[in-house]
Amino acid sequence: MAARKTTPKPNVSADDLRKYYRDMLLIRRFEEKAGQLYGMGLIGGFCHLYIGQEAVVVGLEAAAEEGDKRITSYRDHGHMLACGMDPNGVMAELTGREGGYSKGKGGSMHMFSKEKHFYGGHGIVAAQVPLGAGLAFADKYQDNGRVTFTYFGDGAANQGQVYETFNMASLWKLPVVFVIENNQYAMGTAMARSTSTPDLYTRGAAFGIPGEAVDGMDVLAVKQAGDTAVKHCRAGKGPYILQINTYRYRGHSMSDPAKYRTREEVQKMREERDPIDHVRDMLLQGKHATEDDLKAIDKEIKAVVNASADFAKESPEPALDELWTDIYAEEAV
């Protein structure tokens, strides 16, 4: 089984760099705004922010093609934005409003978009992993050349259903990329205290699944690894595992004070490894953009995010009769 711990950086155009910068900044600003609305009491229940992990989903979406599918856990807002879902609809769902993707009935952890091939955030740890294999099974059955990105965290990587899914996916050579978003702390326990090996991608070895560990704070490294994984799957060789080592700046959810790590640790990561700052430096040093250009992008993104918050606040709450809609699927997906 081929397994690598490092991935060479690809050549990248100025346009691609600017797009990665914009896409990551949109996620960052959106999540900051969501945190504000949560603090104001406009978002209820659980709310898991993606701040710090932006390079993971932006890099992998850059490796995806139209028609590819994605499914993830409860930390899902970034995935929605990266695949092109409307910030207005996402924010309205976070606030439980009628204009949301699930008509205000799903909230943070339960949004879907058939149009963008986004099959949810899922609130049960690792529940989305076998579902992702099911999506890939449908693609294999239809022989349509599509790939499914199945995201889960380092904590979920210890769940038994993950390995049952690995076995079936390998046996049937399903076109699925298993993406382990290793943010080091699962729900609140350091990986060293809960996991027997830091090399989570090697857990596919028993099933003949190749994989690699990737620097998840470098969007270019993620894109390159995504290209490798997708090529493997589209060639009919079965699943591939990407362990993408990243870091979340906030707690597990908005209600988590994150006392299991020091403020100094988080600050050091922000100052030295921030994925957005990394691309920003590349743009400036390569003379692909000026400070004024980047300020203009930030201003544009803030306008989009503020508009999504306004849309959410102005959208009405679901009518009572919405309780009886969307209970059963009306057509096959």
Short mmCIF file of C-alpha atoms in Angstrom, two decimals:
data_model
loop_
_atom_site.label_atom_id
_atom_site.label_comp_id
_atom_site.label_asym_id
_atom_site.label_seq_id
_atom_site.Cartn_x
_atom_site.Cartn_y
_atom_site.Cartn_z
CA MET A 1 0.00 0.00 0.00
CA ALA A 2 1.39 3.37 -1.00
CA ALA A 3 1.50 5.76 1.93
CA ARG A 4 3.15 9.16 2.16
CA LYS A 5 3.45 11.74 4.91
CA THR A 6 4.38 14.70 2.76
CA THR A 7 3.01 16.05 -0.48
CA PRO A 8 4.84 18.32 -2.92
CA LYS A 9 3.21 21.66 -3.56
CA PRO A 10 1.72 22.10 -7.04
CA ASN A 11 2.22 24.97 -9.41
CA VAL A 12 -0.63 27.41 -8.97
CA SER A 13 -1.87 30.39 -10.95
CA ALA A 14 -2.47 33.85 -9.52
CA ASP A 15 -6.18 33.44 -10.26
CA ASP A 16 -6.31 30.20 -8.29
CA LEU A 17 -4.50 31.78 -5.35
CA ARG A 18 -6.92 34.68 -5.29
CA LYS A 19 -9.87 32.27 -5.41
CA TYR A 20 -8.50 30.19 -2.53
CA TYR A 21 -7.96 33.37 -0.54
CA ARG A 22 -11.47 34.61 -1.20
CA ASP A 23 -13.13 31.26 -0.48
CA MET A 24 -11.28 30.79 2.80
CA LEU A 25 -11.95 34.36 3.85
CA LEU A 26 -15.66 33.92 3.15
CA ILE A 27 -15.75 30.94 5.51
CA ARG A 28 -13.75 32.79 8.18
CA ARG A 29 -15.92 35.93 8.10
CA PHE A 30 -19.15 33.92 7.91
CA GLU A 31 -18.20 31.87 10.96
CA GLU A 32 -17.18 34.98 12.88
CA LYS A 33 -20.60 36.46 12.14
CA ALA A 34 -22.32 33.23 13.14
CA GLY A 35 -20.46 33.39 16.45
CA GLN A 36 -21.73 36.93 16.97
CA LEU A 37 -25.34 35.94 16.23
CA TYR A 38 -25.03 33.00 18.61
CA GLY A 39 -23.85 35.36 21.33
CA MET A 40 -26.87 37.58 20.65
CA GLY A 41 -29.21 34.62 21.08
CA LEU A 42 -30.26 34.55 17.41
CA ILE A 43 -28.76 31.09 16.88
CA GLY A 44 -29.83 28.39 19.30
CA GLY A 45 -28.76 24.84 20.04
CA PHE A 46 -25.31 23.65 19.04
CA CYS A 47 -23.09 25.68 16.75
CA HIS A 48 -19.70 24.29 15.68
CA LEU A 49 -17.43 26.80 13.94
CA TYR A 50 -14.85 25.97 11.27
CA ILE A 51 -12.42 28.81 12.03
CA GLY A 52 -8.84 27.64 11.41
CA GLN A 53 -9.76 24.67 9.23
CA GLU A 54 -10.68 26.59 6.07
CA ALA A 55 -7.84 25.24 3.90
CA VAL A 56 -9.16 21.68 4.18
CA VAL A 57 -12.46 22.06 2.41
CA VAL A 58 -11.32 24.82 0.03
CA GLY A 59 -8.38 22.70 -1.13
CA LEU A 60 -10.51 19.62 -1.67
CA GLU A 61 -13.30 21.49 -3.45
CA ALA A 62 -10.62 22.74 -5.85
CA ALA A 63 -9.91 19.09 -6.67
CA ALA A 64 -13.59 18.19 -7.16
CA GLU A 65 -15.59 18.20 -10.38
CA GLU A 66 -19.23 19.01 -11.10
CA GLY A 67 -21.41 16.18 -9.85
CA ASP A 68 -19.04 14.98 -7.14
CA LYS A 69 -20.73 14.57 -3.76
CA ARG A 70 -19.81 15.58 -0.24
CA ILE A 71 -21.06 14.63 3.21
CA THR A 72 -19.73 15.70 6.59
CA SER A 73 -20.35 16.00 10.32
CA TYR A 74 -21.86 18.78 12.43
CA ARG A 75 -18.96 21.21 11.73
CA ASP A 76 -20.43 21.83 8.33
CA HIS A 77 -20.92 25.53 7.49
CA GLY A 78 -17.55 25.79 5.73
CA HIS A 79 -18.32 22.80 3.54
CA MET A 80 -21.59 24.35 2.45
CA LEU A 81 -20.02 27.65 1.48
CA ALA A 82 -17.07 25.98 -0.27
CA CYS A 83 -19.34 23.93 -2.54
CA GLY A 84 -21.28 27.02 -3.58
CA MET A 85 -24.33 27.05 -1.34
CA ASP A 86 -25.86 30.50 -0.81
CA PRO A 87 -24.67 32.23 2.41
CA ASN A 88 -28.17 33.67 2.82
CA GLY A 89 -29.74 30.23 2.96
CA VAL A 90 -27.07 28.88 5.29
CA MET A 91 -27.34 31.76 7.76
CA ALA A 92 -31.13 31.69 7.68
CA GLU A 93 -31.05 28.02 8.57
CA LEU A 94 -28.66 28.69 11.43
CA THR A 95 -31.20 31.13 12.86
CA GLY A 96 -34.12 28.74 12.27
CA ARG A 97 -35.83 30.83 9.63
CA GLU A 98 -38.06 29.94 6.70
CA GLY A 99 -35.46 31.13 4.17
CA GLY A 100 -32.98 28.49 5.30
CA TYR A 101 -31.93 25.45 3.31
CA SER A 102 -34.05 23.18 5.51
CA LYS A 103 -36.80 25.81 5.90
CA GLY A 104 -35.63 26.57 9.43
CA LYS A 105 -36.28 23.03 10.66
CA GLY A 106 -32.74 21.64 10.59
CA GLY A 107 -30.48 24.24 12.12
CA SER A 108 -26.71 24.19 12.16
CA MET A 109 -26.21 20.43 11.93
CA HIS A 110 -28.86 19.45 9.40
CA MET A 111 -28.70 21.20 6.04
CA PHE A 112 -28.74 19.70 2.58
CA SER A 113 -28.57 20.82 -1.03
CA LYS A 114 -29.42 18.40 -3.80
CA GLU A 115 -28.40 21.05 -6.34
CA LYS A 116 -24.87 21.33 -4.91
CA HIS A 117 -24.62 17.60 -4.09
CA PHE A 118 -24.21 18.36 -0.39
CA TYR A 119 -25.72 15.55 1.66
CA GLY A 120 -25.53 17.03 5.10
CA GLY A 121 -24.05 17.78 8.22
CA HIS A 122 -24.83 14.95 10.60
CA GLY A 123 -25.07 15.34 14.36
CA ILE A 124 -24.16 11.76 15.32
CA VAL A 125 -20.42 11.15 15.47
CA ALA A 126 -19.28 9.14 12.40
CA ALA A 127 -22.86 8.51 11.23
CA GLN A 128 -22.06 10.14 7.89
CA VAL A 129 -19.22 7.70 7.08
CA PRO A 130 -21.36 4.71 6.00
CA LEU A 131 -23.78 7.14 4.33
CA GLY A 132 -20.87 8.52 2.29
CA ALA A 133 -20.00 5.00 1.19
CA GLY A 134 -23.64 4.58 0.18
CA LEU A 135 -23.46 7.67 -2.01
CA ALA A 136 -20.31 6.28 -3.61
CA PHE A 137 -22.03 2.93 -4.11
CA ALA A 138 -24.75 4.67 -6.11
CA ASP A 139 -22.11 6.31 -8.31
CA LYS A 140 -20.34 2.98 -8.81
CA TYR A 141 -23.65 1.35 -9.71
CA GLN A 142 -24.48 4.08 -12.20
CA ASP A 143 -20.91 4.15 -13.55
CA ASN A 144 -21.01 7.96 -13.76
CA GLY A 145 -17.38 8.72 -12.88
CA ARG A 146 -18.30 10.71 -9.79
CA VAL A 147 -16.47 10.72 -6.44
CA THR A 148 -17.82 11.24 -2.92
CA PHE A 149 -15.84 13.17 -0.29
CA THR A 150 -16.72 11.75 3.12
CA TYR A 151 -15.47 13.99 5.93
CA PHE A 152 -15.06 13.01 9.58
CA GLY A 153 -12.84 14.01 12.48
CA ASP A 154 -10.02 12.45 14.48
CA GLY A 155 -12.48 11.57 17.24
CA ALA A 156 -14.83 9.82 14.82
CA ALA A 157 -11.87 7.88 13.43
CA ASN A 158 -12.06 5.63 16.51
CA GLN A 159 -15.65 4.56 15.82
CA GLY A 160 -16.28 0.96 14.80
CA GLN A 161 -18.63 1.84 11.95
CA VAL A 162 -15.74 3.61 10.24
CA TYR A 163 -13.87 0.33 9.87
CA GLU A 164 -16.93 -1.58 8.75
CA THR A 165 -17.28 1.06 6.05
CA PHE A 166 -13.59 0.83 5.11
CA ASN A 167 -14.04 -2.91 4.60
CA MET A 168 -17.09 -2.59 2.34
CA ALA A 169 -15.67 0.36 0.40
CA SER A 170 -12.48 -1.55 -0.33
CA LEU A 171 -14.27 -4.81 -1.13
CA TRP A 172 -16.54 -3.07 -3.63
CA LYS A 173 -13.91 -0.58 -4.82
CA LEU A 174 -16.14 2.39 -4.13
CA PRO A 175 -15.09 5.83 -5.44
CA VAL A 176 -14.96 7.49 -2.03
CA VAL A 177 -12.31 9.77 -0.50
CA PHE A 178 -12.35 9.38 3.27
CA VAL A 179 -11.23 12.73 4.67
CA ILE A 180 -10.08 12.71 8.29
CA GLU A 181 -10.11 16.33 9.45
CA ASN A 182 -7.64 15.92 12.29
CA ASN A 183 -7.99 19.11 14.33
CA GLN A 184 -6.03 17.50 17.19
CA TYR A 185 -8.70 17.61 19.90
CA ALA A 186 -11.84 15.78 18.74
CA MET A 187 -14.61 17.04 21.06
CA GLY A 188 -12.15 18.08 23.75
CA THR A 189 -9.57 15.37 24.29
CA ALA A 190 -6.06 15.67 22.88
CA MET A 191 -5.38 13.10 20.20
CA ALA A 192 -2.36 11.73 22.11
CA ARG A 193 -4.67 10.77 24.98
CA SER A 194 -7.34 9.06 22.88
CA THR A 195 -5.66 7.56 19.85
CA SER A 196 -2.99 4.87 19.73
CA THR A 197 -1.17 6.28 16.71
CA PRO A 198 -0.93 9.74 15.14
CA ASP A 199 -0.95 8.14 11.66
CA LEU A 200 -4.69 7.72 11.25
CA TYR A 201 -4.42 7.22 7.50
CA THR A 202 -2.58 3.91 8.05
CA ARG A 203 -5.73 2.41 9.53
CA GLY A 204 -6.83 1.67 5.99
CA ALA A 205 -3.86 -0.67 5.50
CA ALA A 206 -5.74 -3.69 6.84
CA PHE A 207 -8.30 -3.17 4.10
CA GLY A 208 -5.86 -2.40 1.31
CA ILE A 209 -6.78 1.29 1.22
CA PRO A 210 -3.93 3.70 0.40
CA GLY A 211 -3.67 7.10 1.99
CA GLU A 212 -1.48 9.92 3.18
CA ALA A 213 -1.12 12.61 5.82
CA VAL A 214 -1.37 16.19 4.61
CA ASP A 215 -0.62 19.63 6.03
CA GLY A 216 -4.13 20.97 6.47
CA MET A 217 -2.96 24.52 7.10
CA ASP A 218 -1.61 24.74 3.53
CA VAL A 219 -4.37 24.90 0.91
CA LEU A 220 -1.94 24.05 -1.89
CA ALA A 221 -0.82 20.85 -0.17
CA VAL A 222 -4.46 19.91 0.35
CA LYS A 223 -5.31 20.58 -3.30
CA GLN A 224 -2.40 18.41 -4.46
CA ALA A 225 -3.37 15.56 -2.18
CA GLY A 226 -6.98 15.91 -3.30
CA ASP A 227 -5.93 15.57 -6.93
CA THR A 228 -4.07 12.35 -6.10
CA ALA A 229 -7.04 10.89 -4.20
CA VAL A 230 -9.59 11.83 -6.83
CA LYS A 231 -7.47 10.40 -9.65
CA HIS A 232 -7.18 7.13 -7.74
CA CYS A 233 -10.94 6.90 -7.23
CA ARG A 234 -11.91 7.86 -10.78
CA ALA A 235 -9.56 5.20 -12.12
CA GLY A 236 -11.69 2.54 -10.45
CA LYS A 237 -9.08 1.64 -7.84
CA GLY A 238 -11.41 2.04 -4.88
CA PRO A 239 -11.27 4.33 -1.83
CA TYR A 240 -8.48 6.60 -0.63
CA ILE A 241 -7.82 8.08 2.82
CA LEU A 242 -6.61 11.62 3.43
CA GLN A 243 -5.60 12.49 6.97
CA ILE A 244 -5.56 16.27 6.86
CA ASN A 245 -3.85 17.69 9.92
CA THR A 246 -5.48 20.99 10.82
CA TYR A 247 -6.42 23.03 13.89
CA ARG A 248 -9.60 24.66 15.12
CA TYR A 249 -9.16 27.99 16.87
CA ARG A 250 -12.46 27.92 18.73
CA GLY A 251 -13.85 25.31 21.12
CA HIS A 252 -15.63 22.19 19.94
CA SER A 253 -18.86 24.19 19.91
CA MET A 254 -19.83 27.68 20.98
CA SER A 255 -20.57 26.37 24.48
CA ASP A 256 -17.07 24.88 24.91
CA PRO A 257 -14.58 27.03 26.90
CA ALA A 258 -11.72 24.86 25.55
CA LYS A 259 -9.85 24.68 28.85
CA TYR A 260 -8.02 21.56 27.68
CA ARG A 261 -5.43 23.71 25.85
CA THR A 262 -3.66 26.97 26.55
CA ARG A 263 -4.37 30.33 24.98
CA GLU A 264 -0.69 30.52 24.11
CA GLU A 265 -0.96 27.36 22.02
CA VAL A 266 -3.87 28.72 20.03
CA GLN A 267 -2.23 32.11 19.57
CA LYS A 268 0.98 30.52 18.36
CA MET A 269 -0.93 28.56 15.72
CA ARG A 270 -2.79 31.69 14.62
CA GLU A 271 0.41 33.68 14.28
CA GLU A 272 2.59 31.04 12.65
CA ARG A 273 0.32 28.66 10.72
CA ASP A 274 -2.86 30.48 9.76
CA PRO A 275 -4.01 29.14 6.36
CA ILE A 276 -5.45 32.45 5.15
CA ASP A 277 -2.38 34.45 6.13
CA HIS A 278 -0.26 31.88 4.30
CA VAL A 279 -2.04 32.53 1.00
CA ARG A 280 -2.13 36.25 1.70
CA ASP A 281 1.66 36.26 2.02
CA MET A 282 2.01 34.31 -1.22
CA LEU A 283 -0.17 36.81 -3.06
CA LEU A 284 1.78 39.79 -1.76
CA GLN A 285 5.25 38.31 -2.12
CA GLY A 286 4.50 37.05 -5.62
CA LYS A 287 3.07 40.47 -6.54
CA HIS A 288 -0.22 38.81 -7.49
CA ALA A 289 -2.13 41.32 -5.38
CA THR A 290 -1.57 44.51 -3.43
CA GLU A 291 -2.63 45.39 0.09
CA ASP A 292 -5.42 47.48 -1.41
CA ASP A 293 -6.58 44.52 -3.53
CA LEU A 294 -6.83 42.30 -0.46
CA LYS A 295 -8.63 45.00 1.53
CA ALA A 296 -11.15 45.24 -1.30
CA ILE A 297 -11.73 41.48 -1.20
CA ASP A 298 -12.23 41.61 2.56
CA LYS A 299 -14.70 44.48 2.18
CA GLU A 300 -16.62 42.54 -0.47
CA ILE A 301 -16.74 39.41 1.72
CA LYS A 302 -17.92 41.36 4.76
CA ALA A 303 -20.72 42.84 2.68
CA VAL A 304 -21.82 39.34 1.59
CA VAL A 305 -21.75 38.07 5.17
CA ASN A 306 -23.57 41.10 6.59
CA ALA A 307 -26.22 40.68 3.90
CA SER A 308 -26.66 37.03 4.91
CA ALA A 309 -27.19 38.09 8.52
CA ASP A 310 -29.74 40.71 7.47
CA PHE A 311 -31.53 38.16 5.30
CA ALA A 312 -31.66 35.73 8.20
CA LYS A 313 -33.04 38.33 10.61
CA GLU A 314 -35.70 39.44 8.13
CA SER A 315 -36.80 35.95 7.13
CA PRO A 316 -39.89 34.77 9.07
CA GLU A 317 -39.93 31.76 11.35
CA PRO A 318 -41.43 28.58 9.86
CA ALA A 319 -45.21 28.29 9.92
CA LEU A 320 -46.64 25.59 12.18
CA ASP A 321 -47.84 23.54 9.21
CA GLU A 322 -44.19 23.13 8.17
CA LEU A 323 -44.03 20.44 10.85
CA TRP A 324 -45.83 18.13 8.41
CA THR A 325 -43.79 18.80 5.29
CA ASP A 326 -40.62 17.10 4.01
CA ILE A 327 -41.27 14.06 6.20
CA TYR A 328 -40.85 11.63 3.32
CA ALA A 329 -38.86 12.04 0.13
CA GLU A 330 -41.08 12.65 -2.87
CA GLU A 331 -38.57 11.36 -5.39
CA ALA A 332 -35.42 9.32 -5.50
CA VAL A 333 -32.21 11.30 -4.97
#
